[in-house]
Coordinates of C-alpha atoms in Angstrom, one line a residue:
F1 CA 0.1 0.2 0.1
F2 CA 2.7 2.6 0.8
L3 CA 4.5 1.7 -2.3
S4 CA 1.8 2.2 -4.2
L5 CA 0.9 5.7 -2.5
K6 CA 4.7 6.8 -3.2
L7 CA 4.0 6.1 -6.5
E8 CA 0.8 7.6 -7.0
N9 CA 2.3 10.9 -5.3
K10 CA 5.4 11.0 -7.3
T11 CA 2.9 10.9 -10.6
K12 CA 1.0 13.4 -9.3
G13 CA 4.0 15.8 -8.9
K14 CA 5.4 14.8 -12.3
L15 CA 2.3 15.8 -13.7
Q16 CA 1.6 18.6 -11.6
K17 CA 4.8 20.1 -13.0
Q18 CA 3.3 20.0 -16.6
I19 CA 0.1 22.3 -15.9
C20 CA 0.4 25.4 -18.1
Q21 CA 0.0 28.3 -15.6
V22 CA -0.6 30.2 -18.5
V23 CA -3.9 28.4 -19.5
L24 CA -4.6 27.3 -16.0
D25 CA -4.9 31.4 -15.0
H26 CA -7.1 31.8 -18.0
F27 CA -9.1 29.6 -17.5
E28 CA -9.3 30.3 -13.8
K29 CA -10.8 33.7 -14.8
Q30 CA -12.9 32.9 -17.6
Y31 CA -14.4 29.6 -16.3
T32 CA -14.9 31.4 -12.9
A33 CA -16.7 33.7 -14.9
E34 CA -19.2 31.9 -16.5
L35 CA -19.6 28.2 -14.4
G36 CA -19.0 29.7 -10.6
D37 CA -18.7 27.4 -7.9
A38 CA -18.9 24.3 -10.3
W39 CA -15.5 25.5 -11.9
S40 CA -13.7 25.0 -9.0
N41 CA -14.5 20.8 -8.9
V42 CA -14.3 20.8 -12.5
R43 CA -10.2 22.3 -12.2
E44 CA -9.7 19.8 -9.8
V45 CA -10.5 17.0 -12.3
L46 CA -8.9 18.9 -15.3
T47 CA -5.5 19.1 -13.2
S48 CA -5.7 15.8 -12.0
P49 CA -4.7 13.2 -14.8
W50 CA -4.2 10.6 -12.7
C51 CA -8.4 10.1 -11.7
W52 CA -9.6 10.5 -15.3
Q53 CA -11.8 7.6 -16.5
H54 CA -11.3 5.7 -19.6
A55 CA -15.0 4.3 -21.2
V56 CA -14.8 0.7 -23.5
L57 CA -16.6 1.2 -26.4
L58 CA -16.7 -3.1 -28.1
N59 CA -16.7 -3.1 -31.9
R60 CA -19.8 -5.2 -32.8
F61 CA -17.8 -6.3 -36.0
S62 CA -14.8 -8.2 -33.7
R63 CA -16.9 -9.0 -30.7
C64 CA -14.5 -11.2 -28.1
P65 CA -16.6 -13.8 -26.3
G66 CA -14.5 -13.6 -22.8
L67 CA -13.9 -9.7 -23.0
E68 CA -17.7 -8.4 -21.5
S69 CA -17.1 -11.1 -18.1
S70 CA -13.4 -9.9 -18.2
L71 CA -14.7 -6.0 -17.9
A72 CA -17.6 -7.0 -15.0
E73 CA -14.6 -8.7 -13.1
Q74 CA -12.9 -5.5 -13.1
G75 CA -15.8 -3.4 -12.1
Y76 CA -17.2 -2.5 -16.1
H77 CA -20.7 -1.5 -15.8
P78 CA -22.6 -0.6 -19.0
A79 CA -22.3 3.1 -19.5
F80 CA -25.7 3.8 -20.7
P81 CA -29.2 2.1 -19.1
A82 CA -30.4 -0.3 -21.8
A83 CA -33.9 1.7 -21.0
L84 CA -32.6 5.0 -22.6
P85 CA -35.3 5.8 -25.7
C86 CA -31.8 6.3 -28.0
L87 CA -30.0 3.4 -27.5
P88 CA -29.6 1.1 -30.6
A89 CA -29.4 -2.4 -29.9
A90 CA -25.7 -3.3 -30.8
F91 CA -24.4 -0.5 -29.0
R92 CA -22.0 -1.7 -26.0
C93 CA -19.9 0.7 -23.7
Y94 CA -18.7 0.4 -20.2
V95 CA -17.1 2.5 -18.0
R96 CA -16.4 1.9 -14.0
T97 CA -15.7 4.7 -11.8
A98 CA -12.1 3.7 -10.3
P99 CA -9.5 5.6 -12.9
G100 CA -7.5 3.7 -14.8
R101 CA -7.1 3.0 -18.5
F102 CA -8.6 -0.6 -20.0
P103 CA -4.9 -2.1 -22.1
A104 CA -5.2 -0.5 -25.2
Q105 CA -4.4 -2.4 -28.8
K106 CA -2.6 -1.4 -31.1
H107 CA -3.2 -1.5 -34.6
Q108 CA -2.7 -4.5 -36.9
P109 CA -3.3 -4.5 -41.0
G110 CA -5.7 -6.8 -41.5
K111 CA -7.1 -7.2 -37.7
L112 CA -9.8 -5.5 -36.7
K113 CA -9.7 -4.1 -33.2
E114 CA -12.5 -5.7 -30.4
Y115 CA -12.6 -2.2 -28.5
Y116 CA -12.1 1.6 -28.5
L117 CA -11.2 3.5 -25.6
L118 CA -12.3 7.2 -25.2
N119 CA -14.2 9.5 -22.8
A120 CA -17.5 8.6 -22.2
A121 CA -19.4 11.8 -23.1
S122 CA -18.2 12.0 -26.4
L123 CA -20.5 9.3 -27.3
L124 CA -23.2 11.6 -26.1
P125 CA -23.0 13.2 -29.5
V126 CA -23.5 10.3 -31.5
L127 CA -26.4 8.9 -29.6
A128 CA -28.1 12.3 -30.0
L129 CA -27.7 12.3 -33.4
E130 CA -29.7 8.9 -33.5
V131 CA -28.4 7.5 -37.3
K132 CA -30.8 5.1 -38.3
D133 CA -29.9 2.2 -41.1
G134 CA -30.0 3.5 -44.8
E135 CA -29.8 7.2 -44.0
D136 CA -26.9 9.6 -45.6
V137 CA -24.6 10.3 -42.7
L138 CA -22.0 13.1 -43.1
D139 CA -19.4 13.4 -39.8
L140 CA -18.1 16.6 -41.3
C141 CA -14.4 16.9 -38.8
A142 CA -14.2 13.1 -38.5
A143 CA -10.7 12.8 -37.2
P144 CA -9.5 10.9 -35.3
G145 CA -12.6 8.5 -35.4
G146 CA -13.8 7.7 -32.6
K147 CA -17.2 9.1 -33.0
S148 CA -17.5 7.7 -36.4
V149 CA -16.7 4.4 -34.9
A150 CA -19.6 4.8 -32.5
I151 CA -21.7 6.2 -35.6
L152 CA -21.3 2.7 -36.8
Q153 CA -21.8 1.0 -33.7
C154 CA -24.9 2.8 -34.0
A155 CA -26.6 1.6 -37.2
C156 CA -25.6 0.8 -40.8
P157 CA -25.6 4.3 -43.4
G158 CA -26.5 4.2 -46.7
R159 CA -23.5 6.2 -47.1
F160 CA -21.0 7.3 -44.7
H161 CA -18.4 10.2 -45.4
C162 CA -16.1 11.0 -43.2
N163 CA -14.2 14.4 -43.5
E164 CA -11.0 15.7 -42.2
Y165 CA -9.3 18.8 -43.2
D166 CA -5.9 18.5 -41.8
D167 CA -4.1 16.0 -43.7
L168 CA -2.1 14.4 -40.6
R169 CA -5.1 13.6 -38.8
S170 CA -7.1 12.4 -42.2
R171 CA -4.5 9.9 -42.2
W172 CA -5.1 9.1 -38.7
L173 CA -8.7 8.8 -39.3
E174 CA -8.2 6.2 -42.2
Q175 CA -6.2 4.2 -39.9
T176 CA -9.1 4.3 -37.0
I177 CA -12.0 3.2 -39.6
E178 CA -9.3 0.6 -41.2
S179 CA -9.0 -0.6 -37.6
F180 CA -12.7 -1.3 -36.9
I181 CA -14.6 -1.3 -40.4
P182 CA -14.8 -4.8 -42.1
D183 CA -13.7 -4.7 -45.4
A184 CA -17.3 -5.5 -46.5
L185 CA -18.5 -2.5 -44.9
L186 CA -15.9 -0.2 -46.5
N187 CA -17.8 0.4 -49.9
L188 CA -20.2 2.3 -47.6
V189 CA -17.6 5.1 -46.3
M190 CA -15.9 7.4 -48.2
V191 CA -13.0 9.7 -46.4
S192 CA -12.5 13.1 -47.7
K193 CA -9.9 16.2 -46.9
L194 CA -12.3 18.9 -47.6
D195 CA -12.8 21.9 -46.2
G196 CA -15.5 21.9 -44.3
R197 CA -16.6 25.4 -44.4
Q198 CA -17.3 24.8 -48.2
F199 CA -19.0 21.4 -47.9
G200 CA -22.4 22.6 -48.0
D201 CA -22.1 24.1 -51.4
L202 CA -20.4 21.3 -52.7
Q203 CA -23.0 18.8 -51.7
P204 CA -26.2 21.1 -50.9
E205 CA -29.2 19.3 -49.1
F206 CA -27.7 15.8 -49.7
Y207 CA -27.3 14.4 -46.2
D208 CA -30.3 12.8 -43.7
K209 CA -27.9 13.0 -40.9
V210 CA -24.8 15.6 -40.2
L211 CA -21.9 15.9 -37.0
V212 CA -20.3 18.5 -36.5
D213 CA -17.9 18.3 -33.9
A214 CA -16.0 21.2 -33.9
P215 CA -12.5 22.2 -33.6
C216 CA -12.2 24.3 -30.4
S217 CA -10.0 24.5 -27.4
N218 CA -9.5 21.6 -26.1
D219 CA -9.4 22.4 -22.1
R220 CA -7.7 19.1 -21.1
S221 CA -4.9 18.8 -23.9
W222 CA -4.4 22.8 -23.1
L223 CA -3.6 22.4 -19.7
F224 CA -0.8 20.5 -20.3
S225 CA 0.7 22.6 -23.4
A226 CA 4.5 21.5 -23.1
D227 CA 5.6 24.7 -24.4
P228 CA 4.7 28.3 -22.7
Q229 CA 4.9 30.5 -26.1
Q230 CA 2.4 27.7 -27.8
A231 CA -0.2 28.0 -25.6
V232 CA -0.4 31.8 -25.8
L233 CA -0.3 31.3 -29.6
R234 CA -3.4 29.0 -28.6
L235 CA -5.0 31.6 -26.2
M236 CA -4.7 34.3 -28.7
Q237 CA -6.5 32.0 -31.5
R238 CA -8.9 31.2 -29.3
K239 CA -10.8 34.1 -30.3
E240 CA -11.3 33.1 -33.9
L241 CA -12.2 29.6 -33.4
S242 CA -16.0 30.6 -33.0
S243 CA -15.9 31.9 -36.4
L244 CA -14.9 29.0 -37.6
Q245 CA -17.6 26.9 -35.7
F246 CA -20.3 29.0 -37.0
Q247 CA -19.0 29.1 -40.6
L248 CA -18.8 25.2 -40.4
L249 CA -22.3 24.9 -38.9
R250 CA -24.1 27.4 -41.6
S251 CA -22.2 24.8 -43.8
A252 CA -23.7 21.6 -42.7
I253 CA -27.1 23.1 -42.7
K254 CA -26.6 23.7 -46.4
A255 CA -25.4 20.0 -46.6
L256 CA -28.6 19.0 -44.5
H257 CA -31.7 17.9 -46.6
P258 CA -34.9 20.0 -45.2
G259 CA -36.3 17.4 -42.1
G260 CA -32.6 16.3 -41.8
S261 CA -30.9 17.2 -38.4
L262 CA -27.6 18.1 -37.5
V263 CA -25.5 17.7 -34.2
Y264 CA -23.1 20.0 -33.0
S265 CA -20.4 18.9 -30.0
T266 CA -17.2 20.3 -28.5
C267 CA -15.1 19.5 -25.5
T268 CA -14.6 22.5 -24.3
L269 CA -16.4 24.6 -21.5
S270 CA -16.1 27.6 -23.6
K271 CA -19.5 29.6 -23.7
A272 CA -18.3 31.7 -26.7
E273 CA -17.6 28.0 -28.2
N274 CA -20.6 26.5 -27.4
S275 CA -24.0 28.2 -26.8
D276 CA -23.1 31.2 -28.2
V277 CA -22.2 29.6 -30.9
I278 CA -25.4 28.0 -31.4
N279 CA -27.4 31.2 -30.2
L280 CA -25.8 32.6 -33.4
I281 CA -27.1 30.2 -35.7
L282 CA -30.6 30.0 -34.4
S283 CA -31.2 34.0 -34.7
S284 CA -29.4 33.9 -38.7
C285 CA -30.6 30.9 -40.1
R286 CA -34.6 31.2 -40.2
N287 CA -34.5 27.4 -41.8
V288 CA -33.4 25.7 -38.4
M289 CA -34.8 24.8 -35.0
P290 CA -33.5 23.7 -32.0
V291 CA -34.5 19.9 -30.7
D292 CA -35.3 18.9 -27.3
I293 CA -32.5 16.6 -25.6
S294 CA -33.3 17.0 -22.1
E295 CA -34.6 13.2 -22.1
M296 CA -31.4 11.6 -23.3
A297 CA -29.8 14.1 -20.5
R298 CA -32.0 12.5 -18.0
G299 CA -31.7 9.2 -18.9
V300 CA -27.7 9.3 -18.7
S301 CA -27.9 11.7 -15.4
Q302 CA -26.3 8.9 -13.2
E303 CA -23.5 8.7 -15.0
F304 CA -22.7 12.1 -16.3
T305 CA -22.8 15.6 -14.2
F306 CA -24.4 18.3 -16.4
L307 CA -24.3 22.1 -15.7
S308 CA -27.7 23.6 -14.8
G309 CA -29.8 26.5 -16.8
T310 CA -28.7 25.3 -20.1
Q311 CA -31.7 25.1 -23.0
Q312 CA -33.6 22.0 -23.4
H313 CA -31.4 21.2 -26.9
E314 CA -28.0 21.4 -25.3
L315 CA -26.3 20.3 -22.5
L316 CA -22.9 20.4 -21.0
V317 CA -21.2 17.4 -19.5
L318 CA -18.7 19.0 -16.3
P319 CA -16.0 16.3 -15.2
E320 CA -16.3 15.8 -11.6
K321 CA -14.5 13.1 -9.4
G322 CA -16.0 9.6 -9.7
R323 CA -17.7 11.4 -12.4
A324 CA -14.7 12.6 -14.8
W325 CA -16.0 12.7 -18.2
G326 CA -16.2 15.2 -20.0
P327 CA -16.1 18.2 -20.6
M328 CA -18.5 17.8 -23.7
Y329 CA -21.2 20.4 -24.9
V330 CA -23.8 18.8 -27.1
A331 CA -26.1 20.9 -29.1
K332 CA -29.6 19.4 -31.6
L333 CA -30.9 21.2 -34.7
K334 CA -33.6 20.5 -37.5
K335 CA -33.3 21.4 -40.9
V336 CA -37.0 22.5 -42.0
S337 CA -36.8 24.2 -44.8
S338 CA -34.6 24.5 -47.9
T339 CA -34.3 28.5 -47.4

């Protein structure tokens, strides 16, 4: 016990030194104002990677007979209640309250992985999208591919377009899809490297469902920026992100056919990149309306902590000890007409 405690304290000290003070000071000021008393609990989790948790999303295309029983023996339980209205029958994800990480699987060409490790909150945008078999689906900012993999655990789309503008991240996305999707289904999946802001003009009113998991100021990773100069640059560029996010959303709306729906998500707590962007879209695009996702939020409230006071079409997952999921912002919209 004492040895493990000593190792834990050593790890804590090492990780604590890696926190970027410039970013933490910025967050301290912004999130105290935006989150109030909730920020202190969130800050404790975000600055303490030894208490972060990882979910295990099973791959329905590569089932391992003993995997679920092995997870149960290690204290894992289903992340989402079976009664959740938007939960597909084939969707299997496991979590536990204890921190730590299930062993990762390496990419092996020609062999499918059995599971994907991820932040459980990142599955909420996918569940909110409610993809059905045969629908044409676009994942506009798809890398590294976790949400794309999750979408294919939910349903078999008619066509599934995974787009990633960044060249390096696009190669990462391709490898992820190769690792999880059998050859027989790969002909349904198209990977592209288009500028997401132009997508709506290139393929107008084509898709039933669009996921916009937008580039954002990733609070978890930014806190551990190794280079202070890079951190300062990131914080300066942060002001420009909401404009990019708005343009991506507007493009996604153009790409939807009337009656189609989209989900917008980020992994930041920042109001400017979350509800402010959605409010601007709702006020400037008359052909979209908000979609209530409060029932889904209530259904998963045993596993996730949400910021109170949000609108019915949005949610914000706040990390806390024992439920260290998030940050994750999710909002859902529906396109009601062409103009």
